[in-house]
mmCIF file of C-alpha atoms in Angstrom:
data_model
loop_
_atom_site.group_PDB
_atom_site.id
_atom_site.type_symbol
_atom_site.label_atom_id
_atom_site.label_comp_id
_atom_site.label_asym_id
_atom_site.label_seq_id
_atom_site.Cartn_x
_atom_site.Cartn_y
_atom_site.Cartn_z
ATOM 1 C CA MET L 1 0.000 0.000 0.000
ATOM 2 C CA LEU L 2 2.848 2.392 0.743
ATOM 3 C CA ARG L 3 4.296 3.512 -2.596
ATOM 4 C CA ALA L 4 7.819 4.827 -3.044
ATOM 5 C CA ASP L 5 6.493 8.257 -4.083
ATOM 6 C CA HIS L 6 4.169 8.752 -1.098
ATOM 7 C CA PRO L 7 5.267 11.755 1.014
ATOM 8 C CA VAL L 8 5.584 10.360 4.539
ATOM 9 C CA VAL L 9 5.443 11.844 8.017
ATOM 10 C CA LEU L 10 6.984 9.642 10.705
ATOM 11 C CA LEU L 11 5.245 9.347 14.076
ATOM 12 C CA GLN L 12 8.431 9.023 16.091
ATOM 13 C CA HIS L 13 7.425 10.280 19.538
ATOM 14 C CA GLY L 14 10.388 9.718 21.866
ATOM 15 C CA GLY L 15 12.053 7.408 19.360
ATOM 16 C CA LEU L 16 14.651 9.604 17.674
ATOM 17 C CA ASP L 17 17.240 8.752 20.304
ATOM 18 C CA SER L 18 15.883 5.402 21.511
ATOM 19 C CA LEU L 19 15.787 1.789 20.321
ATOM 20 C CA THR L 20 11.994 2.029 20.430
ATOM 21 C CA GLY L 21 12.259 4.183 17.309
ATOM 22 C CA LYS L 22 14.251 1.693 15.242
ATOM 23 C CA THR L 23 11.571 1.368 12.552
ATOM 24 C CA GLY L 24 11.475 5.080 11.840
ATOM 25 C CA LEU L 25 15.247 5.383 12.076
ATOM 26 C CA ALA L 26 15.601 2.612 9.510
ATOM 27 C CA MET L 27 13.224 4.452 7.192
ATOM 28 C CA LEU L 28 15.242 7.654 7.599
ATOM 29 C CA ARG L 29 18.407 5.773 6.664
ATOM 30 C CA HIS L 30 17.095 3.678 3.816
ATOM 31 C CA ARG L 31 13.780 4.908 2.388
ATOM 32 C CA ARG L 32 14.371 6.481 -1.001
ATOM 33 C CA GLY L 33 10.976 8.107 -1.218
ATOM 34 C CA PRO L 34 10.127 11.443 0.424
ATOM 35 C CA ILE L 35 9.952 11.835 4.193
ATOM 36 C CA VAL L 36 8.652 15.351 4.726
ATOM 37 C CA ALA L 37 8.681 15.508 8.532
ATOM 38 C CA VAL L 38 9.378 13.612 11.741
ATOM 39 C CA ILE L 39 7.153 14.106 14.784
ATOM 40 C CA ASP L 40 9.008 13.911 18.088
ATOM 41 C CA PRO L 41 7.999 16.546 20.647
ATOM 42 C CA ALA L 42 11.163 15.961 22.693
ATOM 43 C CA HIS L 43 13.344 17.115 19.778
ATOM 44 C CA ALA L 44 11.064 19.509 17.914
ATOM 45 C CA GLY L 45 13.128 22.095 16.052
ATOM 46 C CA ALA L 46 16.372 20.135 16.450
ATOM 47 C CA ASP L 47 18.654 19.139 13.599
ATOM 48 C CA LEU L 48 17.908 15.536 12.631
ATOM 49 C CA GLU L 49 21.522 14.632 11.895
ATOM 50 C CA ALA L 50 22.693 16.114 15.198
ATOM 51 C CA VAL L 51 20.197 13.934 17.093
ATOM 52 C CA THR L 52 20.469 10.699 15.099
ATOM 53 C CA GLY L 53 23.682 10.870 13.075
ATOM 54 C CA ILE L 54 21.596 10.238 9.929
ATOM 55 C CA PRO L 55 22.570 12.695 7.163
ATOM 56 C CA ARG L 56 19.081 13.508 5.922
ATOM 57 C CA ALA L 57 17.490 16.939 5.830
ATOM 58 C CA VAL L 58 14.085 16.319 7.403
ATOM 59 C CA PRO L 59 12.456 18.778 9.829
ATOM 60 C CA VAL L 60 11.588 17.558 13.323
ATOM 61 C CA VAL L 61 8.249 18.949 14.519
ATOM 62 C CA ALA L 62 6.125 18.731 17.651
ATOM 63 C CA ASP L 63 2.837 17.356 16.338
ATOM 64 C CA LEU L 64 0.779 16.427 13.297
ATOM 65 C CA GLN L 65 -0.605 19.937 12.848
ATOM 66 C CA SER L 66 2.934 21.266 12.453
ATOM 67 C CA ALA L 67 3.649 18.642 9.795
ATOM 68 C CA LEU L 68 0.562 19.209 7.619
ATOM 69 C CA PRO L 69 1.901 22.306 5.770
ATOM 70 C CA LEU L 70 4.777 20.103 4.513
ATOM 71 C CA GLY L 71 2.363 17.985 2.484
ATOM 72 C CA PRO L 72 2.418 14.442 3.868
ATOM 73 C CA ALA L 73 0.111 11.829 2.332
ATOM 74 C CA VAL L 74 0.825 8.949 4.713
ATOM 75 C CA ALA L 75 1.558 8.878 8.441
ATOM 76 C CA VAL L 76 3.827 5.993 9.399
ATOM 77 C CA VAL L 77 4.220 4.739 12.960
ATOM 78 C CA GLY L 78 7.996 4.684 13.390
ATOM 79 C CA LEU L 79 8.026 3.077 16.832
ATOM 80 C CA ALA L 80 8.398 -0.507 17.971
ATOM 81 C CA PRO L 81 7.466 -0.190 21.665
ATOM 82 C CA SER L 82 7.558 -3.099 24.067
ATOM 83 C CA GLY L 83 4.345 -5.080 23.741
ATOM 84 C CA GLY L 84 3.572 -3.550 20.368
ATOM 85 C CA ARG L 85 0.870 -1.210 21.686
ATOM 86 C CA LEU L 86 0.328 2.309 20.404
ATOM 87 C CA PRO L 87 1.302 4.942 23.019
ATOM 88 C CA GLU L 88 -1.419 7.509 23.597
ATOM 89 C CA PRO L 89 0.494 10.558 22.216
ATOM 90 C CA VAL L 90 1.163 8.615 19.006
ATOM 91 C CA ARG L 91 -2.471 7.540 18.808
ATOM 92 C CA ALA L 92 -3.564 11.165 19.111
ATOM 93 C CA ASP L 93 -1.434 12.192 16.147
ATOM 94 C CA ALA L 94 -2.487 9.083 14.192
ATOM 95 C CA LEU L 95 -6.113 10.085 14.727
ATOM 96 C CA ALA L 96 -5.338 13.666 13.698
ATOM 97 C CA ALA L 97 -3.637 12.378 10.549
ATOM 98 C CA LEU L 98 -6.651 10.308 9.523
ATOM 99 C CA ARG L 99 -9.027 13.211 10.191
ATOM 100 C CA ALA L 100 -6.804 15.425 8.016
ATOM 101 C CA GLY L 101 -7.120 13.019 5.081
ATOM 102 C CA LEU L 102 -3.863 11.098 5.422
ATOM 103 C CA SER L 103 -3.524 7.336 5.224
ATOM 104 C CA LEU L 104 -1.872 5.450 8.080
ATOM 105 C CA ALA L 105 0.716 2.643 8.062
ATOM 106 C CA SER L 106 1.784 0.656 11.113
ATOM 107 C CA GLY L 107 3.916 -2.377 11.840
ATOM 108 C CA LEU L 108 2.738 -2.798 15.433
ATOM 109 C CA HIS L 109 1.156 -5.986 16.695
ATOM 110 C CA THR L 110 -1.857 -3.882 17.717
ATOM 111 C CA ARG L 111 -4.068 -3.598 14.621
ATOM 112 C CA LEU L 112 -5.033 0.031 14.203
ATOM 113 C CA ALA L 113 -7.794 -0.766 11.702
ATOM 114 C CA ASP L 114 -9.588 -2.584 14.531
ATOM 115 C CA ASP L 115 -9.745 0.615 16.600
ATOM 116 C CA PRO L 116 -13.316 1.927 16.089
ATOM 117 C CA GLU L 117 -12.338 5.592 16.430
ATOM 118 C CA LEU L 118 -9.408 5.333 14.028
ATOM 119 C CA LYS L 119 -11.458 3.306 11.554
ATOM 120 C CA ALA L 120 -14.270 5.878 11.613
ATOM 121 C CA ALA L 121 -11.800 8.710 11.013
ATOM 122 C CA CYS L 122 -10.314 7.082 7.888
ATOM 123 C CA ARG L 123 -11.725 8.731 4.765
ATOM 124 C CA PRO L 124 -13.099 6.541 1.943
ATOM 125 C CA ASP L 125 -10.188 7.346 -0.385
ATOM 126 C CA CYS L 126 -7.584 6.598 2.299
ATOM 127 C CA TRP L 127 -6.460 3.442 4.094
ATOM 128 C CA ILE L 128 -5.047 1.992 7.293
ATOM 129 C CA TRP L 129 -2.322 -0.558 6.573
ATOM 130 C CA ASP L 130 -1.594 -2.933 9.433
ATOM 131 C CA LEU L 131 1.300 -4.727 7.809
ATOM 132 C CA ARG L 132 1.796 -7.217 10.642
ATOM 133 C CA CYS L 133 -1.007 -9.479 9.450
ATOM 134 C CA GLU L 134 -0.654 -13.016 8.190
ATOM 135 C CA PRO L 135 -0.967 -13.058 4.379
ATOM 136 C CA PRO L 136 -4.001 -14.924 3.021
ATOM 137 C CA GLY L 137 -3.847 -18.199 1.131
ATOM 138 C CA LEU L 138 -0.691 -19.595 2.697
ATOM 139 C CA VAL L 139 0.419 -23.169 2.155
ATOM 140 C CA VAL L 140 3.116 -25.335 3.685
ATOM 141 C CA ALA L 141 6.505 -24.808 2.021
ATOM 142 C CA GLN L 142 7.503 -27.267 -0.690
ATOM 143 C CA ALA L 143 11.055 -26.104 -1.530
ATOM 144 C CA ARG L 144 9.716 -24.473 -4.702
ATOM 145 C CA ALA L 145 12.252 -21.631 -4.530
ATOM 146 C CA ALA L 146 15.019 -24.171 -5.190
ATOM 147 C CA ALA L 147 13.887 -24.319 -8.831
ATOM 148 C CA LEU L 148 14.350 -20.590 -9.405
ATOM 149 C CA PRO L 149 17.199 -19.670 -11.760
ATOM 150 C CA GLN L 150 17.999 -16.454 -9.863
ATOM 151 C CA GLN L 151 20.579 -16.299 -7.104
ATOM 152 C CA ARG L 152 19.065 -16.150 -3.653
ATOM 153 C CA VAL L 153 21.027 -14.582 -0.794
ATOM 154 C CA LEU L 154 19.816 -14.931 2.794
ATOM 155 C CA ALA L 155 21.251 -12.780 5.585
ATOM 156 C CA VAL L 156 21.846 -14.738 8.806
ATOM 157 C CA GLY L 157 22.837 -12.878 11.958
ATOM 158 C CA THR L 158 24.677 -13.622 15.155
ATOM 159 C CA ASP L 159 22.021 -11.651 17.076
ATOM 160 C CA MET L 160 18.892 -9.623 16.601
ATOM 161 C CA ALA L 161 19.313 -6.027 15.379
ATOM 162 C CA VAL L 162 22.873 -6.442 14.095
ATOM 163 C CA GLY L 163 22.156 -5.014 10.620
ATOM 164 C CA LYS L 164 20.738 -7.814 8.487
ATOM 165 C CA MET L 165 18.215 -5.540 6.777
ATOM 166 C CA SER L 166 20.745 -2.740 6.294
ATOM 167 C CA ALA L 167 23.244 -5.157 4.762
ATOM 168 C CA CYS L 168 20.663 -6.449 2.264
ATOM 169 C CA LEU L 169 19.573 -2.933 1.288
ATOM 170 C CA ALA L 170 23.202 -1.881 0.853
ATOM 171 C CA LEU L 171 23.774 -4.917 -1.371
ATOM 172 C CA GLN L 172 20.721 -4.010 -3.418
ATOM 173 C CA ALA L 173 22.125 -0.504 -3.924
ATOM 174 C CA ALA L 174 25.475 -1.999 -4.941
ATOM 175 C CA ALA L 175 23.706 -4.282 -7.420
ATOM 176 C CA GLU L 176 21.887 -1.300 -8.910
ATOM 177 C CA ARG L 177 25.163 0.606 -9.323
ATOM 178 C CA ARG L 178 26.473 -2.142 -11.588
ATOM 179 C CA GLY L 179 23.199 -2.809 -13.400
ATOM 180 C CA LEU L 180 22.444 -6.154 -11.748
ATOM 181 C CA PRO L 181 18.671 -6.656 -11.391
ATOM 182 C CA SER L 182 17.719 -7.471 -7.808
ATOM 183 C CA ALA L 183 14.753 -7.766 -5.461
ATOM 184 C CA PHE L 184 14.685 -7.167 -1.714
ATOM 185 C CA ILE L 185 12.321 -9.339 0.326
ATOM 186 C CA GLY L 186 11.404 -7.570 3.554
ATOM 187 C CA THR L 187 10.530 -9.866 6.447
ATOM 188 C CA GLY L 188 10.176 -7.352 9.302
ATOM 189 C CA GLN L 189 8.161 -4.177 9.731
ATOM 190 C CA ALA L 190 10.949 -1.752 8.769
ATOM 191 C CA GLY L 191 11.989 -3.725 5.700
ATOM 192 C CA ILE L 192 8.378 -3.989 4.523
ATOM 193 C CA LEU L 193 7.701 -0.288 5.092
ATOM 194 C CA ILE L 194 10.876 0.669 3.220
ATOM 195 C CA SER L 195 10.245 -1.619 0.250
ATOM 196 C CA GLY L 196 6.445 -1.459 0.274
ATOM 197 C CA ALA L 197 6.028 -5.243 0.273
ATOM 198 C CA GLY L 198 7.215 -8.440 1.929
ATOM 199 C CA VAL L 199 6.106 -10.931 4.541
ATOM 200 C CA PRO L 200 5.735 -10.069 8.259
ATOM 201 C CA LEU L 201 7.334 -13.276 9.453
ATOM 202 C CA ASP L 202 6.530 -12.854 13.141
ATOM 203 C CA ALA L 203 2.815 -12.600 12.317
ATOM 204 C CA VAL L 204 2.677 -15.964 10.525
ATOM 205 C CA ARG L 205 1.738 -19.235 12.234
ATOM 206 C CA VAL L 206 4.771 -21.465 12.548
ATOM 207 C CA ASP L 207 3.446 -24.210 10.234
ATOM 208 C CA TYR L 208 3.102 -21.687 7.425
ATOM 209 C CA ALA L 209 6.161 -19.511 8.101
ATOM 210 C CA ALA L 210 8.424 -21.229 5.555
ATOM 211 C CA GLY L 211 5.561 -21.231 3.060
ATOM 212 C CA ALA L 212 5.074 -17.481 3.523
ATOM 213 C CA VAL L 213 8.769 -16.874 2.857
ATOM 214 C CA GLU L 214 8.634 -19.184 -0.148
ATOM 215 C CA ALA L 215 5.665 -17.301 -1.624
ATOM 216 C CA ALA L 216 7.387 -13.928 -1.133
ATOM 217 C CA VAL L 217 10.616 -15.150 -2.749
ATOM 218 C CA LEU L 218 8.739 -16.614 -5.724
ATOM 219 C CA GLN L 219 6.845 -13.358 -6.164
ATOM 220 C CA GLY L 220 10.020 -11.263 -5.863
ATOM 221 C CA ALA L 221 11.779 -13.376 -8.495
ATOM 222 C CA GLU L 222 8.948 -13.059 -11.025
ATOM 223 C CA ALA L 223 10.074 -9.667 -12.283
ATOM 224 C CA LEU L 224 13.781 -10.585 -12.457
ATOM 225 C CA PRO L 225 15.740 -12.025 -15.357
ATOM 226 C CA VAL L 226 17.558 -15.310 -14.799
ATOM 227 C CA GLU L 227 20.761 -13.472 -13.887
ATOM 228 C CA GLY L 228 18.984 -11.462 -11.177
ATOM 229 C CA MET L 229 19.478 -11.692 -7.419
ATOM 230 C CA VAL L 230 16.908 -12.062 -4.643
ATOM 231 C CA LEU L 231 18.046 -10.604 -1.315
ATOM 232 C CA VAL L 232 16.138 -11.985 1.676
ATOM 233 C CA GLU L 233 16.163 -9.968 4.891
ATOM 234 C CA GLY L 234 17.096 -12.142 7.854
ATOM 235 C CA GLN L 235 15.275 -12.119 11.178
ATOM 236 C CA GLY L 236 16.433 -13.110 14.641
ATOM 237 C CA SER L 237 19.353 -15.466 15.156
ATOM 238 C CA LEU L 238 20.068 -19.113 15.778
ATOM 239 C CA CYS L 239 22.096 -17.899 18.764
ATOM 240 C CA HIS L 240 19.157 -16.202 20.490
ATOM 241 C CA PRO L 241 17.119 -18.396 22.880
ATOM 242 C CA GLY L 242 13.920 -16.579 21.922
ATOM 243 C CA SER L 243 14.264 -16.694 18.143
ATOM 244 C CA THR L 244 12.824 -19.251 15.721
ATOM 245 C CA ALA L 245 12.994 -17.284 12.453
ATOM 246 C CA THR L 246 16.137 -18.666 10.803
ATOM 247 C CA LEU L 247 14.766 -22.106 9.914
ATOM 248 C CA PRO L 248 11.673 -20.918 7.995
ATOM 249 C CA LEU L 249 13.852 -18.381 6.194
ATOM 250 C CA LEU L 250 16.263 -21.128 5.143
ATOM 251 C CA ARG L 251 13.487 -23.498 4.151
ATOM 252 C CA GLY L 252 11.405 -20.930 2.318
ATOM 253 C CA SER L 253 14.156 -19.128 0.419
ATOM 254 C CA GLN L 254 16.263 -22.190 -0.467
ATOM 255 C CA PRO L 255 19.300 -19.868 -0.643
ATOM 256 C CA THR L 256 22.161 -20.220 -3.074
ATOM 257 C CA ALA L 257 24.420 -18.186 -0.755
ATOM 258 C CA LEU L 258 24.464 -16.997 2.843
ATOM 259 C CA LEU L 259 25.665 -13.639 4.148
ATOM 260 C CA MET L 260 26.578 -13.714 7.823
ATOM 261 C CA VAL L 261 26.010 -10.457 9.725
ATOM 262 C CA HIS L 262 27.792 -9.683 12.990
ATOM 263 C CA ARG L 263 28.475 -6.661 15.200
ATOM 264 C CA ALA L 264 32.166 -6.010 15.776
ATOM 265 C CA GLY L 265 33.346 -6.940 19.259
ATOM 266 C CA GLN L 266 30.098 -8.589 20.356
ATOM 267 C CA GLY L 267 30.617 -11.803 22.288
ATOM 268 C CA THR L 268 27.181 -12.379 23.839
ATOM 269 C CA ILE L 269 23.547 -11.808 22.973
ATOM 270 C CA GLU L 270 23.326 -8.063 23.552
ATOM 271 C CA ARG L 271 20.162 -8.064 25.660
ATOM 272 C CA LEU L 272 21.017 -11.401 27.322
ATOM 273 C CA PRO L 273 24.691 -11.030 28.248
ATOM 274 C CA GLU L 274 24.594 -14.366 30.075
ATOM 275 C CA VAL L 275 24.144 -16.098 26.686
ATOM 276 C CA PRO L 276 27.509 -16.302 24.856
ATOM 277 C CA LEU L 277 27.866 -16.323 21.097
ATOM 278 C CA PRO L 278 29.666 -19.347 19.646
ATOM 279 C CA PRO L 279 32.906 -18.795 17.735
ATOM 280 C CA LEU L 280 32.101 -17.415 14.300
ATOM 281 C CA ALA L 281 33.718 -20.377 12.571
ATOM 282 C CA GLU L 282 31.383 -22.754 14.417
ATOM 283 C CA LEU L 283 28.365 -20.653 13.510
ATOM 284 C CA VAL L 284 29.395 -20.649 9.847
ATOM 285 C CA GLN L 285 29.512 -24.457 9.913
ATOM 286 C CA LEU L 286 26.136 -24.649 11.677
ATOM 287 C CA CYS L 287 24.400 -22.361 9.179
ATOM 288 C CA GLU L 288 25.888 -24.216 6.234
ATOM 289 C CA GLY L 289 24.844 -27.549 7.722
ATOM 290 C CA LEU L 290 21.254 -26.412 8.164
ATOM 291 C CA ALA L 291 21.190 -24.936 4.645
ATOM 292 C CA ALA L 292 22.324 -28.276 3.227
ATOM 293 C CA ILE L 293 19.242 -30.241 4.330
ATOM 294 C CA ALA L 294 15.546 -30.123 3.345
ATOM 295 C CA ARG L 295 16.524 -29.475 -0.276
ATOM 296 C CA PRO L 296 15.488 -31.245 -3.493
ATOM 297 C CA VAL L 297 18.137 -33.536 -4.984
ATOM 298 C CA GLN L 298 18.270 -31.440 -8.172
ATOM 299 C CA ALA L 299 18.762 -28.154 -6.303
ATOM 300 C CA GLY L 300 22.490 -27.876 -6.949
ATOM 301 C CA PRO L 301 25.291 -27.261 -4.455
ATOM 302 C CA PRO L 302 24.148 -26.298 -0.952
ATOM 303 C CA ALA L 303 24.548 -22.705 0.146
ATOM 304 C CA LYS L 304 27.787 -21.584 1.759
ATOM 305 C CA VAL L 305 28.553 -18.504 3.823
ATOM 306 C CA ARG L 306 30.235 -16.466 1.115
ATOM 307 C CA ALA L 307 31.042 -13.364 3.145
ATOM 308 C CA LEU L 308 30.589 -11.626 6.484
ATOM 309 C CA ALA L 309 28.990 -8.198 6.808
ATOM 310 C CA LEU L 310 30.482 -6.570 9.887
ATOM 311 C CA ASN L 311 28.559 -3.849 11.699
ATOM 312 C CA THR L 312 31.244 -1.380 12.812
ATOM 313 C CA ALA L 313 28.930 1.539 13.609
ATOM 314 C CA ARG L 314 30.322 1.810 17.161
ATOM 315 C CA LEU L 315 33.944 1.987 15.997
ATOM 316 C CA GLU L 316 36.123 4.726 14.606
ATOM 317 C CA PRO L 317 37.378 4.150 11.025
ATOM 318 C CA ALA L 318 40.799 2.777 11.987
ATOM 319 C CA GLU L 319 39.295 0.447 14.602
ATOM 320 C CA ALA L 320 36.671 -0.682 12.097
ATOM 321 C CA GLN L 321 39.282 -1.639 9.525
ATOM 322 C CA GLN L 322 41.248 -3.591 12.134
ATOM 323 C CA ALA L 323 38.100 -5.501 13.091
ATOM 324 C CA VAL L 324 37.315 -6.254 9.438
ATOM 325 C CA ASP L 325 40.843 -7.477 8.765
ATOM 326 C CA ALA L 326 40.883 -9.658 11.891
ATOM 327 C CA ILE L 327 37.639 -11.465 11.024
ATOM 328 C CA ALA L 328 38.603 -11.884 7.376
ATOM 329 C CA ALA L 329 41.825 -13.573 8.516
ATOM 330 C CA GLU L 330 40.055 -15.652 11.180
ATOM 331 C CA LEU L 331 37.424 -17.061 8.816
ATOM 332 C CA ASN L 332 39.310 -16.856 5.528
ATOM 333 C CA LEU L 333 36.232 -15.134 4.123
ATOM 334 C CA PRO L 334 35.649 -11.720 2.540
ATOM 335 C CA CYS L 335 34.574 -9.263 5.235
ATOM 336 C CA ALA L 336 33.444 -5.641 5.058
ATOM 337 C CA ASP L 337 31.082 -3.162 6.643
ATOM 338 C CA PRO L 338 28.437 -2.681 3.917
ATOM 339 C CA LEU L 339 27.656 0.847 5.108
ATOM 340 C CA ARG L 340 31.221 2.180 5.087
ATOM 341 C CA ILE L 341 33.350 3.470 2.235
ATOM 342 C CA VAL L 342 37.042 2.592 2.579
ATOM 343 C CA ALA L 343 39.649 3.936 0.155
ATOM 344 C CA GLY L 344 36.866 4.984 -2.198
ATOM 345 C CA CYS L 345 35.293 1.518 -2.262
ATOM 346 C CA HIS L 346 31.856 0.706 -0.852
ATOM 347 C CA GLY L 347 31.964 -2.203 1.569
ATOM 348 C CA ALA L 348 28.753 -3.467 -0.050
ATOM 349 C CA ASP L 349 30.559 -3.758 -3.391
ATOM 350 C CA LEU L 350 33.208 -5.988 -1.826
ATOM 351 C CA LEU L 351 30.517 -8.210 -0.326
ATOM 352 C CA LEU L 352 28.590 -8.349 -3.589
ATOM 353 C CA ASP L 353 31.714 -9.480 -5.424
ATOM 354 C CA ALA L 354 32.107 -12.323 -2.933
ATOM 355 C CA LEU L 355 28.463 -13.369 -3.278
ATOM 356 C CA LEU L 356 28.701 -13.386 -7.068
ATOM 357 C CA THR L 357 31.845 -15.538 -7.099
ATOM 358 C CA PRO L 358 30.949 -19.127 -8.091
#
C-alpha cells in the first residue's frame, strides 16, 4: 500500500534517540521516497543529523498539525514499543492524521484498523495498513524456490538487530550501481515499510512460516531475469534463545548463498549477556549444515557462507578496519562493513563481489 512516491510523516514520539524508534530510524536511513517531517515533541526544532547521526534533511516537529503544511500523504508509525501497543500521544497524532485526510501505516502488533475511532476517522479514499497481518492463502513450504534460476542470498545474523536488513539494502544498492537486477524481500516491519512489500514473518503461524517466505521469494523473483538476485532480509538469530525465524527463512528461500552479519566486538547476545555467542567459525559451519538439508536432490550445491557483513557503527574508522581485517583472517572469508566506504570503495561492493563468485 505504501508507494515509493508517497510523502511520509513519521510518528516518532520519543524514538529519535531510543531503540523504540528503530523502525522510523531505519526508514530515515534507507527509504528512497520522500519523508517530509518527523514528529518527536522531545526534539522539535532540532537538527535531525545532530540527534540521530543520519545525514538527511528532514524537519523535526512537535505534532501532526505542524507537519501538515509540509504535504504528507501517509503517516507511518515509526516506533516498535515493548508489547507492540500504540502509546497515547502517538495515537492522538495518528487520529489527527486520519481526520486530516492522510492514510496510516503501522507495523505494530496492535491492529489500528480494529480501533473503532481510528477506523471511523479514515476517509473513503484513504487506508489503514496494518502490515503485521498473516498473508491470506498460505500453504506449507515445498522447496519451490530451489527451482528458481535467480541467485538467492539470505542474511543470517549472530544476534537480533545487528544489521541484516541494512546489509541487504546496501547490497541491493550496490547491485543497482552495476546494473544487476535485484529484489529485496522484507521480512520485518521496517523492511516492509521501506520496500512497500514483503512478509511479516513474526505474524505468521509457525506451520506456514516457511511457506510465507517461499511465496514472497517466488513473487520477488517473477520480475527478475535469470541473472537477477533475490536478497532476503534475515530475522532473529540461531544464537538467540527466543528466536525461531532462521529455519523458515532457510526453508522458504532455499538460498544459493548466505551472508553472515555480525556486530564487531560482540561476544554475547546483547540483551542477554549471560548467553555467549559461539565462535564465528562454528556458527558458519552450523548455518551451512542447516542450509544443506531439506533441499530437493536437483537443487544444486548447498549454500555456503560467502562473506561476512560486519557492523562497525560503534567503531572509529581505523578500529573498524582492524576488526574487518581480523575477522577476514580468522574465517578466511571476505569481510566488510556494507555501510562504510574505505579507500573509495563501498563495503557493499566488496561483499557483492564475494556473493557473485561461483
